[in-house]
Coordinates of C-alpha atoms and ligand atoms in Angstrom, one line a residue:
M13 CA -13.8 3.5 16.6
I14 CA -15.3 0.0 16.5
S15 CA -16.0 -1.7 19.9
Q16 CA -14.9 -5.2 21.3
N17 CA -18.3 -6.4 21.2
A18 CA -18.8 -5.5 17.9
I19 CA -15.7 -7.0 16.8
E20 CA -16.7 -10.3 18.9
T21 CA -20.0 -10.7 16.9
L22 CA -18.3 -9.8 13.5
R23 CA -15.5 -12.3 14.2
K24 CA -17.8 -15.3 14.1
T25 CA -19.6 -14.4 11.0
E26 CA -19.5 -17.2 8.2
I27 CA -17.8 -15.9 4.8
G28 CA -18.1 -19.3 2.7
A29 CA -17.1 -19.3 -0.7
Q30 CA -16.5 -16.0 -2.8
G31 CA -16.8 -15.7 -6.7
L32 CA -15.2 -13.5 -8.8
F33 CA -16.9 -10.1 -9.4
I34 CA -17.3 -9.5 -12.9
D35 CA -19.9 -7.4 -15.0
G36 CA -21.7 -6.3 -11.5
V37 CA -22.4 -10.0 -10.2
Q38 CA -20.6 -12.7 -8.6
V39 CA -19.6 -15.5 -10.8
E40 CA -17.6 -18.9 -10.5
A41 CA -14.1 -19.0 -12.0
T42 CA -13.9 -20.5 -15.5
G43 CA -12.5 -23.7 -14.1
G44 CA -14.4 -23.8 -10.9
A45 CA -11.5 -24.2 -8.8
S46 CA -11.2 -22.3 -5.4
L47 CA -8.4 -21.2 -3.2
P48 CA -8.5 -21.6 0.8
V49 CA -8.3 -18.5 3.0
T50 CA -6.2 -19.1 6.0
S51 CA -6.4 -16.8 8.9
P52 CA -3.1 -15.8 10.2
I53 CA -4.8 -15.1 13.6
D54 CA -5.0 -19.0 14.4
G55 CA -3.6 -20.9 11.1
R56 CA -7.4 -21.9 10.3
P57 CA -9.2 -21.6 6.8
F58 CA -12.4 -19.8 7.0
A59 CA -13.3 -19.0 3.7
S60 CA -12.3 -19.7 0.2
I61 CA -11.8 -17.3 -2.9
A62 CA -12.2 -18.4 -6.7
D63 CA -9.2 -19.2 -8.1
G64 CA -9.3 -17.3 -11.4
N65 CA -7.2 -17.8 -14.5
A66 CA -6.4 -16.0 -17.6
A67 CA -9.9 -16.7 -19.3
D68 CA -11.4 -14.9 -16.1
I69 CA -9.2 -12.0 -16.6
D70 CA -10.3 -11.9 -20.3
R71 CA -13.9 -11.9 -19.2
A72 CA -13.5 -8.9 -16.9
V73 CA -11.6 -7.0 -19.5
K74 CA -14.4 -7.6 -22.0
S75 CA -16.6 -6.5 -19.5
A76 CA -14.9 -3.1 -18.6
R77 CA -14.2 -2.5 -22.1
K78 CA -18.0 -2.8 -23.1
A79 CA -18.8 -0.5 -20.1
F80 CA -16.4 1.8 -21.2
V81 CA -17.2 2.1 -24.8
K82 CA -21.0 2.1 -23.7
G83 CA -20.2 5.4 -22.0
S84 CA -22.6 5.3 -19.2
W85 CA -19.6 5.9 -16.9
S86 CA -16.9 7.1 -18.9
R87 CA -18.6 9.9 -20.9
A88 CA -20.9 10.7 -17.9
A89 CA -20.9 14.4 -16.7
P90 CA -18.2 14.2 -13.9
A91 CA -20.9 15.5 -11.7
F92 CA -22.7 12.1 -12.0
R93 CA -19.4 10.3 -11.3
K94 CA -19.2 12.4 -8.2
K95 CA -22.6 11.6 -7.0
V96 CA -22.1 7.7 -7.4
L97 CA -18.6 7.8 -5.6
T98 CA -19.8 10.0 -2.7
K99 CA -22.6 7.4 -2.2
F100 CA -19.9 4.7 -2.2
A101 CA -17.6 6.4 0.0
E102 CA -20.7 6.7 2.4
L103 CA -21.5 2.8 2.0
V104 CA -17.5 2.0 2.7
E105 CA -18.2 3.9 6.0
K106 CA -21.3 2.6 7.0
H107 CA -19.9 -0.9 6.7
A108 CA -16.6 0.0 8.2
D109 CA -16.8 -2.6 11.5
E110 CA -17.4 -5.2 8.9
L111 CA -14.8 -4.3 6.4
A112 CA -12.4 -3.8 9.0
V113 CA -12.8 -7.3 10.8
L114 CA -12.9 -9.1 7.5
G115 CA -9.8 -7.4 6.7
V116 CA -7.9 -8.3 10.1
R117 CA -9.2 -12.1 9.7
D118 CA -7.6 -12.2 6.4
N119 CA -4.3 -10.6 6.9
G120 CA -3.6 -10.1 10.6
T121 CA -3.2 -6.2 10.9
E122 CA -3.9 -5.2 14.4
I123 CA -7.8 -3.9 14.5
G124 CA -6.7 -0.4 15.9
M125 CA -4.5 0.2 13.0
A126 CA -7.1 -1.7 10.3
Y127 CA -10.0 0.2 11.0
K128 CA -8.6 3.7 10.3
A129 CA -6.1 2.6 7.7
E130 CA -8.3 0.2 5.9
P131 CA -12.1 1.2 5.4
L132 CA -12.0 4.6 7.0
S133 CA -8.7 5.5 4.9
A134 CA -10.5 4.0 1.8
A135 CA -13.8 6.0 2.4
G136 CA -12.0 9.1 2.6
T137 CA -10.1 8.4 -0.6
I138 CA -13.0 7.8 -2.6
R139 CA -14.7 10.9 -1.4
Y140 CA -11.6 13.2 -1.9
Y141 CA -11.7 11.8 -5.9
A142 CA -15.6 12.3 -6.0
E143 CA -15.0 15.6 -4.9
A144 CA -12.2 16.6 -7.2
I145 CA -13.3 15.6 -10.6
D146 CA -15.9 18.0 -11.3
K147 CA -13.0 20.5 -10.8
V148 CA -10.7 19.3 -13.6
Y149 CA -10.4 21.7 -16.5
G150 CA -9.2 21.1 -20.1
E151 CA -7.0 24.1 -21.2
I152 CA -6.9 26.3 -24.2
A153 CA -3.5 26.8 -26.1
P154 CA -2.0 30.1 -26.1
T155 CA -1.9 29.9 -30.3
A156 CA -2.0 32.4 -32.9
E157 CA -5.3 34.1 -33.6
N158 CA -6.1 32.0 -36.6
V159 CA -6.2 28.7 -34.6
L160 CA -7.9 27.5 -31.4
G161 CA -5.7 24.7 -29.8
L162 CA -7.7 23.0 -27.2
I163 CA -6.4 20.3 -24.8
H164 CA -8.9 18.0 -23.5
K165 CA -8.5 15.4 -20.5
E166 CA -10.1 11.9 -21.4
P167 CA -10.1 8.6 -19.4
L168 CA -7.5 6.1 -20.5
G169 CA -9.7 3.2 -20.8
V170 CA -9.3 0.0 -19.1
V171 CA -6.8 0.2 -15.9
G172 CA -5.7 -3.1 -14.1
V173 CA -5.2 -2.6 -10.5
I174 CA -2.8 -5.2 -8.6
V175 CA -2.4 -4.6 -4.9
P176 CA -0.4 -6.2 -2.3
W177 CA -1.9 -8.1 1.0
N178 CA -0.7 -5.2 3.8
F179 CA -3.3 -2.8 3.3
P180 CA -5.6 -4.0 0.2
L181 CA -8.4 -1.4 0.9
M182 CA -6.3 1.5 1.6
I183 CA -3.9 0.9 -1.4
G184 CA -6.7 -0.4 -3.7
A185 CA -8.5 2.8 -3.2
W186 CA -5.7 4.9 -4.0
K187 CA -5.9 3.5 -7.4
I188 CA -9.5 2.6 -7.8
A189 CA -10.9 6.0 -6.9
P190 CA -9.0 8.3 -9.2
A191 CA -9.3 5.9 -11.8
L192 CA -12.8 5.7 -11.5
A193 CA -13.3 9.4 -10.8
A194 CA -11.5 10.4 -14.1
G195 CA -14.3 7.7 -16.1
N196 CA -11.9 4.7 -16.8
C197 CA -13.4 1.1 -15.9
V198 CA -11.2 -1.1 -13.6
V199 CA -10.2 -4.6 -13.0
V200 CA -8.4 -5.5 -9.7
K201 CA -6.4 -8.4 -9.1
P202 CA -6.3 -8.5 -5.4
P203 CA -3.6 -10.3 -3.5
E204 CA -4.3 -13.9 -3.2
I205 CA -3.9 -14.2 0.9
A206 CA -6.0 -11.0 1.6
S207 CA -8.7 -10.9 -1.4
L208 CA -11.9 -10.7 0.8
T209 CA -12.3 -6.9 1.6
L210 CA -11.6 -5.8 -2.2
L211 CA -14.6 -8.2 -3.3
R212 CA -16.9 -6.5 -0.7
L213 CA -15.7 -3.2 -1.8
A214 CA -16.9 -4.0 -5.6
E215 CA -20.2 -5.1 -4.3
L216 CA -20.7 -1.9 -2.4
A217 CA -19.7 0.0 -5.5
S218 CA -22.6 -1.7 -7.3
E219 CA -24.9 -0.9 -4.7
A220 CA -23.9 2.8 -4.7
G221 CA -25.0 2.8 -8.5
L222 CA -21.6 2.0 -10.4
P223 CA -22.8 0.4 -13.7
A224 CA -22.2 -3.3 -14.3
G225 CA -18.6 -3.8 -15.8
V226 CA -17.1 -0.4 -14.5
L227 CA -15.4 -2.0 -11.4
N228 CA -14.6 -5.7 -11.6
V229 CA -12.4 -8.1 -9.3
V230 CA -10.7 -11.2 -10.1
T231 CA -9.1 -13.3 -7.5
G232 CA -6.7 -15.9 -8.1
L233 CA -2.6 -16.3 -7.9
G234 CA -0.7 -13.4 -9.0
A235 CA 1.6 -15.5 -11.2
V236 CA -1.5 -16.5 -13.2
T237 CA -4.4 -13.8 -12.9
G238 CA -1.4 -11.2 -12.5
E239 CA 0.3 -11.9 -15.5
A240 CA -2.9 -12.5 -17.5
L241 CA -3.5 -8.8 -16.7
G242 CA -0.3 -7.3 -17.4
L243 CA -0.2 -9.2 -20.7
H244 CA -3.7 -8.4 -21.9
M245 CA -3.8 -6.4 -25.1
D246 CA -7.0 -4.5 -24.2
V247 CA -5.6 -3.0 -21.2
D248 CA -4.2 0.2 -21.2
A249 CA -2.5 0.9 -17.9
I250 CA -1.6 -1.1 -14.9
A251 CA -1.2 0.4 -11.5
F252 CA 0.7 -1.6 -9.3
T253 CA 2.0 -1.7 -5.5
G254 CA 3.9 -4.7 -4.5
S255 CA 7.5 -6.0 -4.6
G256 CA 10.5 -4.9 -7.0
P257 CA 10.6 -8.7 -8.7
V258 CA 6.7 -8.5 -9.8
G259 CA 7.3 -4.9 -10.7
R260 CA 10.2 -5.7 -13.2
R261 CA 8.0 -8.6 -14.6
L262 CA 5.1 -5.9 -15.4
L263 CA 7.4 -3.7 -17.3
D264 CA 8.5 -6.9 -19.2
Y265 CA 4.4 -8.1 -19.6
S266 CA 4.0 -4.3 -21.0
A267 CA 6.9 -4.7 -23.3
R268 CA 5.8 -8.1 -24.6
S269 CA 2.1 -6.9 -25.2
N270 CA 0.8 -3.4 -25.8
L271 CA 2.9 -1.2 -24.5
K272 CA 0.5 -0.4 -21.6
R273 CA 1.8 2.3 -19.0
V274 CA 2.8 0.6 -15.8
F275 CA 2.9 2.5 -12.6
L276 CA 5.1 1.1 -9.8
E277 CA 4.9 1.3 -6.2
L278 CA 7.5 -0.8 -4.7
G279 CA 9.3 -1.6 -1.8
G280 CA 11.8 0.3 0.5
K281 CA 14.5 0.0 3.2
S282 CA 13.8 3.6 4.4
P283 CA 16.4 5.3 6.9
N284 CA 15.1 6.8 10.2
I285 CA 17.9 9.3 11.5
V286 CA 18.2 10.4 14.9
F287 CA 20.5 13.4 15.6
A288 CA 21.8 14.2 19.0
D289 CA 19.8 17.4 19.1
A290 CA 16.4 15.5 18.4
P291 CA 13.8 17.6 20.6
D292 CA 12.7 14.6 22.5
L293 CA 14.7 11.5 22.4
K294 CA 12.0 9.5 24.3
Q295 CA 9.4 10.5 21.9
A296 CA 11.6 9.7 19.0
A297 CA 12.2 6.5 20.3
V298 CA 8.4 5.5 20.6
V299 CA 7.5 6.9 17.5
S300 CA 10.5 5.1 16.0
A301 CA 9.3 1.6 17.5
N302 CA 5.9 2.3 16.1
G303 CA 7.2 3.2 12.5
I304 CA 9.1 -0.2 12.4
F305 CA 6.7 -2.5 14.5
R306 CA 3.3 -1.6 13.8
N307 CA 1.3 -4.2 11.5
S308 CA 4.6 -6.5 12.1
G309 CA 6.5 -4.2 9.9
Q310 CA 4.7 -5.1 7.0
V311 CA 4.4 -0.9 6.3
C312 CA 6.0 -0.3 2.7
V313 CA 7.2 3.1 3.9
A314 CA 8.3 1.4 7.8
G315 CA 11.5 3.1 9.0
S316 CA 13.6 -0.4 8.8
R317 CA 17.2 1.3 9.1
L318 CA 17.5 3.3 12.2
L319 CA 20.8 5.5 12.2
V320 CA 21.7 7.1 15.6
Q321 CA 24.2 9.6 16.0
A322 CA 26.9 8.2 18.4
S323 CA 27.1 10.8 21.2
V324 CA 23.2 9.7 21.9
Y325 CA 23.5 6.0 21.0
D326 CA 23.2 4.3 24.0
R327 CA 20.4 6.8 26.0
F328 CA 18.3 6.2 22.6
M329 CA 18.8 2.5 22.3
D330 CA 17.6 2.3 26.1
E331 CA 14.5 4.3 25.2
L332 CA 13.9 2.3 22.1
L333 CA 14.3 -0.9 23.8
S334 CA 11.7 0.0 26.3
A335 CA 9.5 1.2 24.0
T336 CA 9.6 -1.9 22.1
T337 CA 9.4 -4.4 25.0
R338 CA 6.0 -2.3 25.9
L339 CA 4.5 -3.2 22.6
R340 CA 1.8 -6.1 23.1
V341 CA 1.8 -8.5 20.4
G342 CA -1.3 -10.6 20.2
D343 CA -4.8 -11.5 18.7
P344 CA -5.1 -8.7 16.3
L345 CA -8.9 -8.6 16.9
D346 CA -8.3 -7.6 20.6
L347 CA -8.2 -3.9 20.8
A348 CA -5.5 -3.9 23.2
S349 CA -3.0 -5.6 21.1
D350 CA -0.4 -2.9 19.8
V351 CA 0.7 -5.4 17.0
G352 CA -1.1 -8.3 15.4
A353 CA 0.1 -11.2 13.3
V354 CA 2.3 -11.6 10.1
S355 CA 0.0 -12.1 7.3
S356 CA 1.1 -15.9 6.6
A357 CA 3.2 -18.6 7.9
E358 CA 5.5 -18.2 4.8
Q359 CA 6.1 -14.5 5.5
L360 CA 6.9 -15.3 9.1
D361 CA 9.3 -18.3 7.9
K362 CA 10.8 -15.3 5.4
N363 CA 11.3 -12.9 8.5
L364 CA 13.0 -15.7 10.4
G365 CA 15.4 -16.5 7.5
F366 CA 16.3 -12.7 7.6
V367 CA 16.9 -13.0 11.5
A368 CA 19.3 -16.0 10.9
K369 CA 21.3 -14.4 8.3
A370 CA 21.9 -11.0 10.4
A371 CA 23.0 -13.2 13.2
E372 CA 25.6 -15.3 11.1
E373 CA 26.7 -12.1 9.4
G374 CA 27.4 -10.5 12.9
A375 CA 25.0 -8.3 13.6
R376 CA 23.9 -8.4 17.7
L377 CA 20.5 -9.3 18.8
V378 CA 19.1 -6.8 21.0
T379 CA 15.6 -8.2 21.6
G380 CA 13.2 -10.7 19.7
G381 CA 14.2 -12.8 16.9
E382 CA 11.6 -15.4 17.1
R383 CA 8.3 -16.9 16.7
I384 CA 6.1 -16.4 19.5
L385 CA 2.2 -17.2 20.7
T386 CA 2.8 -20.7 18.7
E387 CA 0.1 -22.0 21.3
T388 CA -2.5 -19.7 19.0
G389 CA -1.8 -21.9 15.6
G390 CA -1.2 -18.2 14.4
S391 CA 1.9 -16.5 12.7
Y392 CA 3.3 -13.9 15.6
M393 CA 6.7 -12.8 15.9
A394 CA 8.5 -10.5 18.5
P395 CA 9.4 -7.3 17.4
T396 CA 13.0 -7.7 16.8
I397 CA 16.1 -5.3 16.8
F398 CA 19.6 -5.8 15.7
E399 CA 22.6 -3.5 16.2
N400 CA 26.3 -3.4 15.0
V401 CA 24.7 -3.7 11.5
T402 CA 27.2 -2.8 8.4
Q403 CA 26.4 -1.4 5.0
D404 CA 27.4 -5.0 3.4
M405 CA 24.8 -6.8 5.7
Q406 CA 21.9 -8.5 4.0
L407 CA 19.5 -6.7 6.8
A408 CA 21.0 -3.3 5.6
R409 CA 20.5 -4.0 2.0
E410 CA 17.3 -5.9 1.5
E411 CA 13.6 -5.2 2.4
V412 CA 12.2 -7.8 5.0
F413 CA 8.9 -6.5 5.1
G414 CA 8.7 -7.9 8.7
P415 CA 9.0 -6.5 12.5
V416 CA 13.0 -6.7 12.1
L417 CA 14.8 -3.4 12.8
G418 CA 18.8 -2.8 11.8
V419 CA 20.7 -0.1 13.8
M420 CA 23.6 1.8 13.0
R421 CA 25.5 4.5 14.5
F422 CA 27.2 7.5 12.9
E423 CA 29.3 10.6 13.7
T424 CA 28.5 13.5 11.3
E425 CA 25.8 14.5 9.4
E426 CA 27.7 13.9 6.0
E427 CA 28.2 10.3 7.1
A428 CA 24.2 10.1 7.9
V429 CA 23.3 11.0 4.6
R430 CA 25.7 8.9 3.0
L431 CA 24.7 5.8 4.7
A432 CA 20.6 6.9 4.2
N433 CA 21.3 7.0 0.3
S434 CA 23.6 3.9 0.0
T435 CA 20.4 1.6 -1.1
V436 CA 19.0 0.7 -4.2
Y437 CA 15.5 2.2 -2.5
G438 CA 14.2 5.5 -2.0
L439 CA 10.7 5.4 -0.7
A440 CA 10.5 7.0 2.9
S441 CA 12.8 8.5 5.6
A442 CA 12.7 10.5 8.5
V443 CA 15.1 13.1 10.4
W444 CA 15.0 14.1 14.1
T445 CA 16.6 17.3 14.8
A446 CA 15.7 20.6 16.7
N447 CA 18.1 22.7 14.1
L448 CA 15.8 23.7 11.0
S449 CA 18.8 24.3 8.8
T450 CA 19.9 20.8 9.5
A451 CA 16.0 19.5 8.9
H452 CA 16.2 21.2 5.6
R453 CA 19.6 20.3 4.4
M454 CA 18.4 16.6 4.9
V455 CA 15.1 17.1 3.4
R456 CA 17.1 18.1 0.1
A457 CA 20.1 15.6 0.3
I458 CA 18.1 12.0 1.1
N459 CA 16.9 10.4 -1.9
A460 CA 13.5 9.3 -1.1
G461 CA 9.8 10.2 -2.2
V462 CA 9.1 11.5 1.5
V463 CA 11.2 12.7 4.2
H464 CA 9.6 13.0 7.6
V465 CA 10.8 15.6 10.1
N466 CA 10.5 14.8 13.7
T467 CA 7.7 12.1 13.1
Y468 CA 7.6 8.8 11.4
G469 CA 4.7 7.9 8.7
G470 CA 2.1 10.4 9.1
A471 CA 0.3 11.5 5.8
D472 CA -2.9 12.1 4.6
I473 CA -4.6 12.0 1.3
T474 CA -3.8 15.6 0.2
V475 CA -0.1 14.6 -0.3
P476 CA 1.5 12.3 -2.9
L477 CA 3.0 8.9 -1.8
G478 CA 5.8 7.2 -4.2
G479 CA 9.3 6.4 -4.3
V480 CA 12.3 7.1 -6.5
K481 CA 15.2 4.6 -7.5
Q482 CA 14.1 1.0 -7.2
S483 CA 10.9 2.0 -5.1
G484 CA 9.0 2.7 -8.3
F485 CA 7.6 5.8 -10.0
G486 CA 4.3 7.3 -10.2
R487 CA 2.6 8.8 -7.5
D488 CA -0.5 7.7 -5.6
K489 CA -2.6 10.0 -3.6
S490 CA -3.2 13.8 -4.0
L491 CA -4.6 15.6 -7.1
H492 CA -1.2 14.4 -8.8
A493 CA -2.5 10.9 -8.8
L494 CA -5.4 11.8 -11.1
E495 CA -3.0 12.6 -13.8
K496 CA -2.0 9.1 -14.1
Y497 CA -5.4 8.1 -15.3
L498 CA -6.1 10.9 -17.7
E499 CA -4.9 11.2 -21.2
L500 CA -4.4 14.4 -23.0
K501 CA -5.7 15.1 -26.6
T502 CA -5.2 18.0 -28.8
A503 CA -7.8 19.5 -31.1
W504 CA -6.1 22.0 -33.5
I505 CA -9.0 23.9 -35.2
A506 CA -8.3 26.3 -37.9
L507 CA -10.5 29.4 -37.6
Ligands
NAD628 P1 4.2 -9.0 -4.3 O1 4.7 -8.2 -5.3 O2 4.7 -10.6 -4.1 O3 2.5 -8.9 -4.9 C1 1.8 -8.0 -5.2 C2 0.6 -8.3 -6.2 O4 1.3 -8.5 -7.3 C3 -0.1 -9.5 -5.4 O5 -1.5 -9.0 -5.7 C4 0.1 -10.5 -6.2 O6 -0.9 -11.4 -6.4 C5 0.4 -10.1 -7.5 N1 1.7 -10.5 -8.1 C6 2.3 -11.7 -8.0 N2 2.9 -12.5 -9.2 C7 2.7 -11.8 -10.0 C8 2.9 -11.6 -11.5 N3 3.9 -12.9 -12.0 N4 2.4 -10.9 -12.3 C9 1.3 -10.1 -11.8 N5 1.3 -9.7 -10.4 C10 1.7 -10.8 -9.6 O7 4.2 -8.1 -3.1 P2 3.6 -8.4 -1.9 O8 4.4 -9.4 -1.1 O9 2.0 -8.8 -1.7 O10 3.6 -7.0 -0.9 C11 4.9 -6.7 -0.4 C12 5.6 -5.9 -1.4 O11 4.7 -4.7 -1.6 C13 6.7 -5.2 -0.3 O12 7.9 -5.1 -1.4 C14 6.3 -4.0 0.1 O13 7.4 -3.0 0.1 C15 5.4 -3.5 -1.2 N6 4.6 -2.5 -0.7 C16 4.9 -1.0 -1.6 C17 3.7 -0.1 -1.2 C18 4.1 1.3 -1.5 O14 3.1 2.2 -1.7 N7 5.3 1.6 -2.2 C19 2.8 -0.2 -0.3 C20 2.5 -1.5 0.4 C21 3.4 -2.6 0.1

């Protein structure tokens, strides 16, 4: 783990003006424009990024296509790609302190979480796909004797990667690593408010020996660069994590351009269901508080709808309140902070809008509901709990993506399932019960990509992540993610 001393040194590092990363080098944006990078820790600008445009996306796609056609990556032996990606993973680990602090200055995630979830997790993901790629075989079809049917697995070509600001390195690696391992060339469009770590990642990839053009990063506004990537006629696939409205746009861009594949990991309104027979109510309360409030609730799988069985409701709410008020919100670069800053002043305003609406619609505020630590100039929000939330309220239906929890009570298992599934989303969920049969019935009954049992939020690279319904389609992580970046080709050979 990083030390406070190392953090204090790194927090003062000058970052300066960042260019785009195209064809293996940093270059200026075509228009020469830049965007300021403001830290949510204190509200002050501390760097700038290039404000890319459609011409820059075109440059990056051309560089990626050129590299793909040349074949020094796409047609290289998987063992070669494994070697370079393994070195890449090592470099990310070696620079973990630097990457973690840089990322926290950019998006405000508490360092204790960011350190593991960002550089260390990204390094682990890159290593996982590096190790996997020389174990992927083609197939021989069970045909008649006078033919040979071969099924080849080939890279798609140029893959566009668009990611959100909450965990840009971790989520970026979930897409970049399998895409590269499979032999594709990649153009990344980082989130405009947290681009710095992905730019650094591309430099480290180059240092590890990734050929020029194989991994490009174009910063800039989503509505400009993201749209240009989505509409580009020479991009074969887009792997996206972000909000539903932008996901819809990407499907539309694909329809209006070259029918590129689009993989969507979208938002959630995940139910966290506590039955009266939960093995340890206190523990369930502590984990549930962490499951919604860490990283200021800016976690796609956050358990933002808490359903508690009526017979233990009061006891559980006491435990939850005490776990919540114990969380220390503060400077995300202080190792003692449990919760850091909200990613931007705009996101904080949006969160406060949800609070106002919940109160107006009749939910009862239990704790929080306000901006705190205003004297820092940063964007901090108190962990917020509303109870008496009903299904028709905005707080029960829409994703806040902030530290705001809505609580409902239920009587029966049937009612819990009905409430849990009364949402357009289906990303994550949890069930707390000591009864094995209840647990298995709930796993089957809940419409979500993941159901946690007697925990919230645990996972690793070996298991897939993704949603059903309007939480998207396509899975990140695990060997299944490789399939998204590989095309099947049939060879039918008369013998
Ligand atoms: P967002 O949709 O606003 O932005 C995501 C990315 O899309 C950014 O890089 C942005 O620049 C880009 N973008 C914006 N407009 C675009 C356009 N018109 N065309 C193309 N690209 C465009 O989302 P956000 O606010 O950055 O992130 C929060 C959302 O991400 C939440 O809904 C959250 O649930 C979701 N999320 C999902 C997962 C998951 O794995 N399912 C993980 C993390 C976050």
